Short mmCIF file of C-alpha atoms and ligand atoms in Angstrom, two decimals:
data_model
loop_
_atom_site.label_atom_id
_atom_site.label_comp_id
_atom_site.label_asym_id
_atom_site.label_seq_id
_atom_site.Cartn_x
_atom_site.Cartn_y
_atom_site.Cartn_z
CA MET A 1 -72.71 -78.42 22.43
CA ASP A 2 -73.36 -81.70 20.32
CA LEU A 3 -69.80 -82.82 18.53
CA ALA A 4 -70.36 -84.42 15.21
CA ARG A 5 -67.99 -87.48 15.54
CA PHE A 6 -67.14 -90.68 14.29
CA TRP A 7 -67.25 -93.60 16.16
CA ASN A 8 -63.29 -94.12 16.93
CA PHE A 9 -62.24 -97.57 17.30
CA SER A 10 -58.58 -97.03 17.94
CA ALA A 11 -56.48 -98.62 20.42
CA GLY A 12 -54.92 -95.65 21.52
CA PRO A 13 -54.68 -92.52 22.06
CA SER A 14 -58.29 -93.38 21.89
CA MET A 15 -61.71 -91.52 21.81
CA LEU A 16 -62.25 -88.95 24.48
CA PRO A 17 -65.75 -88.20 25.96
CA ASP A 18 -67.67 -85.92 24.75
CA PRO A 19 -68.20 -83.60 27.85
CA VAL A 20 -64.33 -83.69 28.49
CA LEU A 21 -63.86 -82.70 24.74
CA ASN A 22 -66.19 -79.58 25.45
CA GLN A 23 -64.66 -78.86 28.67
CA ILE A 24 -61.06 -78.74 27.01
CA SER A 25 -62.64 -76.51 24.51
CA ILE A 26 -63.42 -74.12 27.11
CA ASP A 27 -60.61 -74.07 29.33
CA ILE A 28 -57.94 -73.63 26.37
CA LEU A 29 -58.96 -70.14 26.31
CA ASP A 30 -59.54 -69.23 29.86
CA TRP A 31 -59.16 -71.84 32.50
CA ASN A 32 -61.93 -71.64 35.39
CA SER A 33 -62.18 -67.96 34.43
CA THR A 34 -58.68 -66.97 35.35
CA GLY A 35 -58.09 -65.58 32.00
CA ILE A 36 -55.10 -68.13 31.76
CA SER A 37 -55.29 -71.04 29.23
CA VAL A 38 -54.48 -74.38 31.02
CA ALA A 39 -52.11 -74.53 28.04
CA ASP A 40 -50.10 -72.25 29.75
CA ILE A 41 -50.18 -72.80 33.22
CA ASN A 42 -47.36 -73.02 35.35
CA HIS A 43 -46.46 -76.79 36.82
CA ARG A 44 -45.56 -74.54 40.57
CA SER A 45 -48.70 -72.35 40.45
CA LYS A 46 -51.84 -72.38 42.27
CA HIS A 47 -53.81 -73.18 39.35
CA PHE A 48 -52.15 -76.47 38.50
CA GLU A 49 -52.08 -77.64 42.32
CA ILE A 50 -55.88 -77.81 42.22
CA ILE A 51 -55.56 -79.56 38.84
CA TYR A 52 -53.07 -81.79 40.12
CA ASN A 53 -54.91 -82.39 43.67
CA GLU A 54 -58.51 -83.16 41.54
CA ALA A 55 -56.75 -85.81 39.21
CA GLU A 56 -54.90 -87.60 41.93
CA SER A 57 -58.12 -87.73 44.55
CA TYR A 58 -60.26 -88.42 42.01
CA LEU A 59 -57.89 -91.46 41.13
CA ARG A 60 -57.55 -92.54 44.46
CA SER A 61 -61.67 -92.57 45.25
CA LEU A 62 -62.37 -94.58 41.92
CA LEU A 63 -59.96 -97.03 42.60
CA GLU A 64 -60.05 -97.33 46.31
CA LEU A 65 -56.91 -97.28 46.96
CA SER A 66 -55.36 -97.79 50.77
CA SER A 67 -53.29 -95.36 52.28
CA ASP A 68 -50.54 -98.33 51.59
CA TYR A 69 -50.13 -97.09 47.90
CA CYS A 70 -49.13 -93.53 46.54
CA ILE A 71 -49.91 -92.05 42.90
CA LEU A 72 -46.86 -91.23 40.68
CA PHE A 73 -47.55 -89.13 37.56
CA MET A 74 -44.45 -89.73 35.14
CA GLN A 75 -43.45 -89.60 31.49
CA GLY A 76 -42.29 -92.15 28.99
CA GLY A 77 -45.55 -94.12 27.65
CA GLY A 78 -46.28 -97.35 28.66
CA GLN A 79 -42.95 -98.68 27.36
CA GLY A 80 -40.97 -96.41 29.41
CA ALA A 81 -42.24 -97.90 32.24
CA ASN A 82 -40.60 -101.54 30.87
CA ALA A 83 -37.40 -99.57 31.87
CA ILE A 84 -38.32 -97.55 35.13
CA VAL A 85 -39.99 -100.56 36.55
CA PRO A 86 -36.91 -102.63 36.37
CA MET A 87 -34.56 -99.62 37.41
CA ASN A 88 -36.55 -99.20 40.48
CA MET A 89 -37.55 -102.82 41.49
CA ILE A 90 -34.90 -105.61 40.61
CA GLY A 91 -32.59 -104.36 42.96
CA ARG A 92 -34.76 -105.01 46.12
CA ASN A 93 -33.71 -108.15 46.93
CA ARG A 94 -29.98 -108.61 46.54
CA ALA A 95 -29.72 -111.12 43.66
CA ASN A 96 -30.95 -108.62 41.09
CA LYS A 97 -33.80 -110.87 39.88
CA ALA A 98 -37.36 -110.65 38.38
CA ASP A 99 -39.62 -112.96 36.08
CA PHE A 100 -42.20 -112.54 33.60
CA ILE A 101 -45.44 -114.24 32.59
CA ILE A 102 -45.43 -113.36 28.58
CA SER A 103 -49.02 -113.28 27.41
CA GLY A 104 -48.82 -111.82 24.11
CA TYR A 105 -46.82 -108.78 22.53
CA TRP A 106 -46.82 -106.35 25.47
CA SER A 107 -45.57 -108.49 27.91
CA SER A 108 -42.71 -109.76 25.19
CA LYS A 109 -42.08 -106.26 25.09
CA SER A 110 -41.85 -105.92 28.56
CA TYR A 111 -39.77 -108.76 29.00
CA LEU A 112 -37.12 -107.70 26.55
CA GLU A 113 -36.39 -104.73 28.03
CA ALA A 114 -36.09 -105.76 31.37
CA CYS A 115 -33.51 -107.81 30.53
CA ARG A 116 -31.28 -105.08 29.77
CA TYR A 117 -31.14 -104.65 33.88
CA GLY A 118 -30.67 -107.82 35.41
CA ASP A 119 -31.36 -111.91 35.27
CA VAL A 120 -34.61 -111.96 33.90
CA SER A 121 -36.67 -115.13 33.34
CA VAL A 122 -39.78 -115.92 31.66
CA ILE A 123 -41.38 -118.41 34.19
CA ALA A 124 -44.69 -118.96 32.66
CA ASP A 125 -45.86 -118.30 28.71
CA ASN A 126 -48.64 -119.07 26.13
CA SER A 127 -46.23 -118.77 22.81
CA TYR A 128 -47.67 -122.16 21.78
CA ILE A 129 -50.40 -124.27 20.83
CA THR A 130 -51.98 -126.05 23.57
CA LYS A 131 -55.38 -128.22 24.44
CA ILE A 132 -58.14 -126.98 26.77
CA ASP A 133 -61.15 -128.99 26.45
CA ASP A 134 -60.05 -130.90 23.54
CA HIS A 135 -59.74 -127.69 21.52
CA ASP A 136 -56.53 -126.37 19.81
CA TYR A 137 -55.63 -122.98 20.91
CA ASP A 138 -53.36 -120.76 18.68
CA PRO A 139 -50.24 -118.79 20.88
CA TYR A 140 -51.72 -115.89 22.51
CA THR A 141 -54.93 -116.97 23.05
CA TRP A 142 -55.34 -118.04 26.45
CA PHE A 143 -53.61 -118.02 29.77
CA PRO A 144 -51.22 -119.94 31.80
CA ALA A 145 -52.93 -121.74 34.76
CA ASN A 146 -52.03 -119.75 38.38
CA GLU A 147 -50.79 -123.50 39.86
CA SER A 148 -47.77 -123.18 37.01
CA ILE A 149 -47.20 -119.69 37.98
CA LYS A 150 -44.22 -119.83 40.71
CA THR A 151 -41.43 -117.21 40.87
CA ARG A 152 -37.67 -118.07 41.52
CA TYR A 153 -35.83 -118.01 44.52
CA GLY A 154 -34.62 -114.29 45.22
CA SER A 155 -36.86 -112.96 42.37
CA SER A 156 -37.60 -109.14 43.35
CA TYR A 157 -40.88 -109.21 41.55
CA LEU A 158 -43.27 -110.99 38.50
CA GLN A 159 -44.78 -108.76 36.03
CA PHE A 160 -47.45 -109.63 33.68
CA CYS A 161 -50.10 -107.61 31.43
CA SER A 162 -53.37 -107.69 32.57
CA ASN A 163 -54.70 -106.91 28.78
CA GLU A 164 -52.87 -107.47 25.87
CA THR A 165 -54.18 -104.89 23.88
CA ILE A 166 -52.88 -106.47 20.55
CA ASN A 167 -53.69 -109.84 21.15
CA GLY A 168 -57.01 -109.48 22.72
CA VAL A 169 -56.50 -111.69 25.88
CA GLU A 170 -57.18 -110.11 29.50
CA PHE A 171 -56.46 -111.64 32.78
CA VAL A 172 -57.89 -110.50 36.02
CA ASP A 173 -57.38 -113.08 38.48
CA TRP A 174 -54.60 -111.19 39.91
CA SER A 175 -54.85 -112.79 43.97
CA GLY A 176 -54.60 -116.12 42.78
CA ILE A 177 -51.13 -115.61 41.17
CA ALA A 178 -50.03 -113.42 44.46
CA ASN A 179 -51.17 -116.29 46.57
CA ASN A 180 -49.21 -118.43 44.32
CA ILE A 181 -45.54 -116.60 43.99
CA ASN A 182 -42.97 -116.17 46.75
CA SER A 183 -43.23 -114.22 49.85
CA ASP A 184 -40.17 -112.07 48.82
CA ALA A 185 -41.60 -111.17 45.38
CA VAL A 186 -44.26 -108.75 44.70
CA LEU A 187 -46.41 -109.00 41.30
CA VAL A 188 -45.81 -105.75 38.85
CA VAL A 189 -48.99 -105.59 36.52
CA ASP A 190 -49.26 -103.73 32.97
CA ALA A 191 -52.68 -102.53 33.37
CA SER A 192 -52.36 -99.84 30.45
CA SER A 193 -55.12 -100.84 28.68
CA ASN A 194 -57.78 -102.11 31.39
CA LEU A 195 -56.70 -99.92 34.39
CA LEU A 196 -60.37 -97.97 35.35
CA THR A 197 -62.39 -100.15 33.19
CA ARG A 198 -63.44 -103.32 35.67
CA LYS A 199 -62.65 -103.66 39.41
CA LEU A 200 -59.36 -104.87 39.53
CA ASP A 201 -57.51 -106.33 42.52
CA ILE A 202 -54.82 -103.47 43.05
CA ASN A 203 -54.05 -104.67 47.34
CA CYS A 204 -52.08 -107.58 45.56
CA THR A 205 -49.90 -105.79 43.74
CA GLY A 206 -46.62 -104.00 44.13
CA VAL A 207 -46.71 -101.92 41.16
CA VAL A 208 -49.54 -101.29 38.36
CA PHE A 209 -49.03 -99.22 35.70
CA ALA A 210 -50.92 -97.09 32.91
CA CYS A 211 -50.27 -95.20 30.19
CA ALA A 212 -53.06 -92.56 29.94
CA GLN A 213 -54.10 -92.43 26.38
CA LYS A 214 -56.67 -95.53 26.43
CA ASN A 215 -58.63 -95.02 29.45
CA ALA A 216 -57.55 -91.78 31.32
CA GLY A 217 -56.77 -89.57 29.03
CA ILE A 218 -54.28 -88.67 26.21
CA SER A 219 -50.91 -89.68 25.67
CA GLY A 220 -47.93 -87.87 27.37
CA VAL A 221 -48.35 -88.92 31.26
CA THR A 222 -48.41 -92.70 32.58
CA ILE A 223 -50.36 -93.34 36.05
CA PHE A 224 -48.02 -95.52 38.76
CA ILE A 225 -49.54 -97.04 41.62
CA VAL A 226 -46.89 -98.11 43.88
CA ARG A 227 -47.05 -99.79 47.16
CA LYS A 228 -44.66 -96.86 49.04
CA ASP A 229 -42.45 -99.54 51.30
CA LEU A 230 -41.24 -100.54 47.47
CA ILE A 231 -39.96 -96.60 47.10
CA GLY A 232 -36.03 -96.29 47.57
CA LYS A 233 -34.54 -98.75 45.97
CA ALA A 234 -33.71 -97.85 42.45
CA LEU A 235 -30.39 -98.92 41.18
CA HIS A 236 -27.77 -96.28 41.15
CA ILE A 237 -27.85 -96.09 37.11
CA CYS A 238 -31.53 -95.50 37.21
CA PRO A 239 -32.07 -91.30 35.90
CA SER A 240 -33.27 -89.10 39.08
CA ILE A 241 -36.34 -88.36 36.98
CA PHE A 242 -37.38 -91.95 36.86
CA ASP A 243 -36.52 -92.47 40.45
CA TYR A 244 -39.92 -93.46 42.26
CA MET A 245 -38.37 -91.47 45.53
CA ASN A 246 -38.29 -88.21 43.46
CA ILE A 247 -41.38 -88.64 42.01
CA PHE A 248 -42.92 -89.19 45.54
CA ASN A 249 -41.45 -86.53 47.28
CA GLU A 250 -41.85 -83.81 45.03
CA HIS A 251 -45.55 -84.77 44.33
CA SER A 252 -44.85 -85.84 40.56
CA ARG A 253 -43.21 -82.08 40.11
CA TYR A 254 -39.86 -83.32 40.30
CA ASN A 255 -39.21 -81.81 36.80
CA THR A 256 -41.97 -80.05 34.63
CA PRO A 257 -44.71 -82.70 34.71
CA PRO A 258 -46.82 -83.09 31.65
CA VAL A 259 -49.16 -80.23 32.76
CA PHE A 260 -51.87 -80.42 30.21
CA ALA A 261 -51.84 -84.82 30.03
CA ILE A 262 -52.51 -84.37 33.85
CA TYR A 263 -55.28 -82.01 33.34
CA VAL A 264 -56.93 -84.31 30.81
CA THR A 265 -56.86 -87.24 33.12
CA GLY A 266 -58.44 -85.22 35.30
CA LEU A 267 -61.66 -84.51 33.49
CA VAL A 268 -61.76 -88.25 32.33
CA LEU A 269 -61.44 -89.09 36.19
CA LYS A 270 -64.13 -86.54 36.72
CA TRP A 271 -66.25 -87.99 33.94
CA LEU A 272 -65.88 -91.60 35.18
CA LYS A 273 -67.37 -90.36 38.84
CA MET A 274 -70.19 -88.27 37.50
CA ASN A 275 -70.95 -91.62 35.08
CA GLY A 276 -71.13 -94.22 38.33
CA GLY A 277 -67.22 -94.85 38.92
CA ILE A 278 -65.51 -98.46 38.01
CA LYS A 279 -68.97 -100.18 38.71
CA ARG A 280 -70.89 -98.95 35.99
CA MET A 281 -68.26 -99.00 33.42
CA GLU A 282 -67.60 -102.63 34.40
CA TYR A 283 -70.98 -103.23 33.47
CA SER A 284 -71.08 -101.47 30.61
CA ASN A 285 -67.94 -102.96 29.32
CA LEU A 286 -69.05 -106.25 29.62
CA GLU A 287 -72.52 -105.83 28.12
CA LYS A 288 -70.67 -104.31 24.84
CA SER A 289 -68.05 -106.68 24.86
CA GLN A 290 -71.08 -109.53 25.21
CA LEU A 291 -72.97 -108.17 22.34
CA LEU A 292 -69.83 -108.20 19.99
CA TYR A 293 -68.61 -111.78 20.78
CA ASN A 294 -72.02 -113.17 20.41
CA PHE A 295 -72.42 -111.70 17.24
CA ILE A 296 -68.92 -112.63 16.32
CA ASP A 297 -69.57 -116.20 17.50
CA SER A 298 -73.14 -116.44 15.85
CA THR A 299 -71.40 -116.43 12.77
CA SER A 300 -68.36 -118.60 10.98
CA PHE A 301 -67.89 -115.26 8.92
CA TYR A 302 -66.49 -113.62 11.63
CA ILE A 303 -64.12 -115.53 13.82
CA ASN A 304 -61.96 -114.34 17.45
CA LYS A 305 -59.93 -117.34 18.81
CA ILE A 306 -59.28 -116.24 22.00
CA HIS A 307 -60.33 -118.80 24.92
CA SER A 308 -63.75 -117.55 26.77
CA SER A 309 -62.03 -116.96 29.83
CA VAL A 310 -59.47 -114.85 28.74
CA ARG A 311 -61.56 -112.69 26.33
CA SER A 312 -60.60 -108.85 26.62
CA ARG A 313 -63.64 -106.78 27.35
CA VAL A 314 -62.24 -103.71 25.76
CA ASN A 315 -60.19 -105.03 22.92
CA ILE A 316 -61.77 -107.35 20.80
CA PRO A 317 -59.41 -108.62 17.59
CA PHE A 318 -61.01 -110.64 14.83
CA PHE A 319 -60.78 -112.25 11.32
CA LEU A 320 -63.10 -112.30 8.50
CA SER A 321 -63.05 -115.88 7.16
CA ASN A 322 -61.77 -114.96 3.49
CA ASN A 323 -58.37 -112.73 4.40
CA LEU A 324 -58.77 -111.45 1.10
CA LEU A 325 -62.06 -109.35 1.96
CA THR A 326 -60.06 -107.43 5.12
CA ASP A 327 -58.80 -104.40 2.87
CA ILE A 328 -62.41 -103.95 1.77
CA PHE A 329 -64.15 -104.42 5.00
CA ILE A 330 -62.39 -101.41 6.39
CA GLU A 331 -62.94 -99.04 3.46
CA LYS A 332 -66.29 -99.25 3.91
CA ALA A 333 -66.42 -99.35 7.61
CA GLU A 334 -64.50 -96.03 7.15
CA ASN A 335 -67.24 -94.27 4.88
CA LEU A 336 -69.81 -95.07 7.69
CA GLY A 337 -67.78 -93.49 10.24
CA LEU A 338 -66.80 -96.49 11.65
CA MET A 339 -62.79 -95.49 12.36
CA ASN A 340 -59.40 -97.56 12.97
CA ILE A 341 -60.90 -100.81 12.81
CA ARG A 342 -57.38 -102.34 11.47
CA GLY A 343 -55.72 -104.96 13.70
CA HIS A 344 -52.21 -104.23 14.64
CA ARG A 345 -49.57 -104.31 12.18
CA SER A 346 -48.06 -107.58 14.13
CA LEU A 347 -51.10 -109.65 14.01
CA GLY A 348 -53.23 -108.10 10.76
CA GLY A 349 -57.03 -108.57 10.96
CA LEU A 350 -59.56 -106.46 12.44
CA ARG A 351 -59.75 -104.84 16.19
CA ALA A 352 -62.19 -102.86 17.98
CA SER A 353 -61.13 -101.21 21.08
CA ILE A 354 -64.54 -100.49 22.99
CA TYR A 355 -62.85 -98.82 25.99
CA ASN A 356 -64.97 -96.99 28.45
CA ALA A 357 -65.85 -93.89 26.61
CA MET A 358 -67.58 -95.93 23.72
CA PRO A 359 -71.30 -95.57 23.99
CA ILE A 360 -73.06 -99.04 23.23
CA ASP A 361 -74.36 -97.39 20.38
CA GLY A 362 -71.15 -97.20 18.51
CA VAL A 363 -70.68 -101.04 19.00
CA MET A 364 -74.24 -101.53 17.68
CA ALA A 365 -73.34 -99.46 14.65
CA LEU A 366 -70.27 -101.58 13.96
CA ILE A 367 -72.48 -105.17 14.70
CA ASN A 368 -75.07 -103.74 12.28
CA TYR A 369 -72.32 -102.91 9.60
CA MET A 370 -70.82 -106.39 10.21
CA ARG A 371 -74.30 -107.97 9.36
CA ASP A 372 -74.70 -106.14 6.55
CA PHE A 373 -71.34 -106.85 5.33
CA GLU A 374 -71.98 -110.30 5.61
CA CYS A 375 -75.28 -110.53 3.59
CA TYR A 376 -73.27 -108.77 0.84
CA TYR A 377 -70.31 -110.84 0.72
CA GLY A 378 -70.75 -113.80 2.75
C1 PLP B 1 -50.46 -98.80 24.75
C2 PLP B 1 -49.67 -100.18 25.70
C3 PLP B 1 -48.44 -99.80 25.86
C4 PLP B 1 -47.32 -99.16 25.50
O1 PLP B 1 -47.72 -97.41 26.03
P1 PLP B 1 -46.65 -95.98 24.92
O2 PLP B 1 -47.63 -95.42 25.88
O3 PLP B 1 -46.94 -96.22 23.57
O4 PLP B 1 -45.07 -96.80 25.52
C5 PLP B 1 -47.48 -100.84 26.55
N1 PLP B 1 -48.43 -101.73 27.48
C6 PLP B 1 -49.93 -102.15 27.06
C7 PLP B 1 -50.59 -103.19 27.75
C8 PLP B 1 -50.43 -101.31 26.09
O5 PLP B 1 -51.60 -100.97 25.68
#
């Protein structure tokens, strides 16, 4: 069935691929010719066993995960992970220490939450104006240099966000950081908005987490990729349902998991696999984002201030040089079916989130609209 749909540029929950929605519409009434709705399926049933195993094995193969890592499906969203991580990780080394890189909105939130659990410090940040190649860069538009990133003695982990969904700063040289830090610390990465959008060096990390509603399904489930030797070190205050050990031992069914959300994640992963996997997504996301950045850079009517080396391929914030036109830009975009283009409330302006499921036609439609708008108002 062809779906009549708008172009949804939302940062999350974001658009799902059409084939996934079509499959859901069938399974919601009758999953796999069992006569059971996928929404009714019991988490201890053999049906869910199939759904779960499929989701896990697609994820494993798409990410080419080594057997050193396990996959945990947990709840609490990206922000839940901000507490789950320190509760499981900060006590590894006796000092109860963790270090952070601040690069924007989400890493700041992660840091503040972690402070409740131990001695937590910001060891590098981009919250000030800096000069690069004789040009001034605003706070949260660049990324600290690898050489400046050193962990403190006794620190259990270093956490950063690999794609600041709101600010539009993406950082992917994970191994560059891993090589620099103390050997007793591991990397923890919030990859909520760029996991599965390009090749990422998971093998140099301790933990990678991502809430599903950006690139891997709907809200309600968070993917954790955890190096197995890091499991079993949770603080005793950690709730049992958030202890990696329990989730690992019970194959993410320590309590009732988000059955429907895991099911949708499985469908999205299958769609990814059928459509060329990470390699193909990386190519397509590069192509889409270059089209949009090239257009923005070709005119002074639109502005994106992010340093070119860390411009996000999936979340592209931009401003109109005349900010007074922002509301009318959004209103006219919506009239044409270009939805959810307003920037995050903390930043203002505009933002186009163009994750895996956004076809190049959607990006072209946006660019054509931007060109027309400039012709009229510029
Ligand atoms: C969306 C997002 C979060 C927050 O996720 P919730 O599921 O809403 O808690 C955290 N980090 C990043 C990078 C995100 O994009």
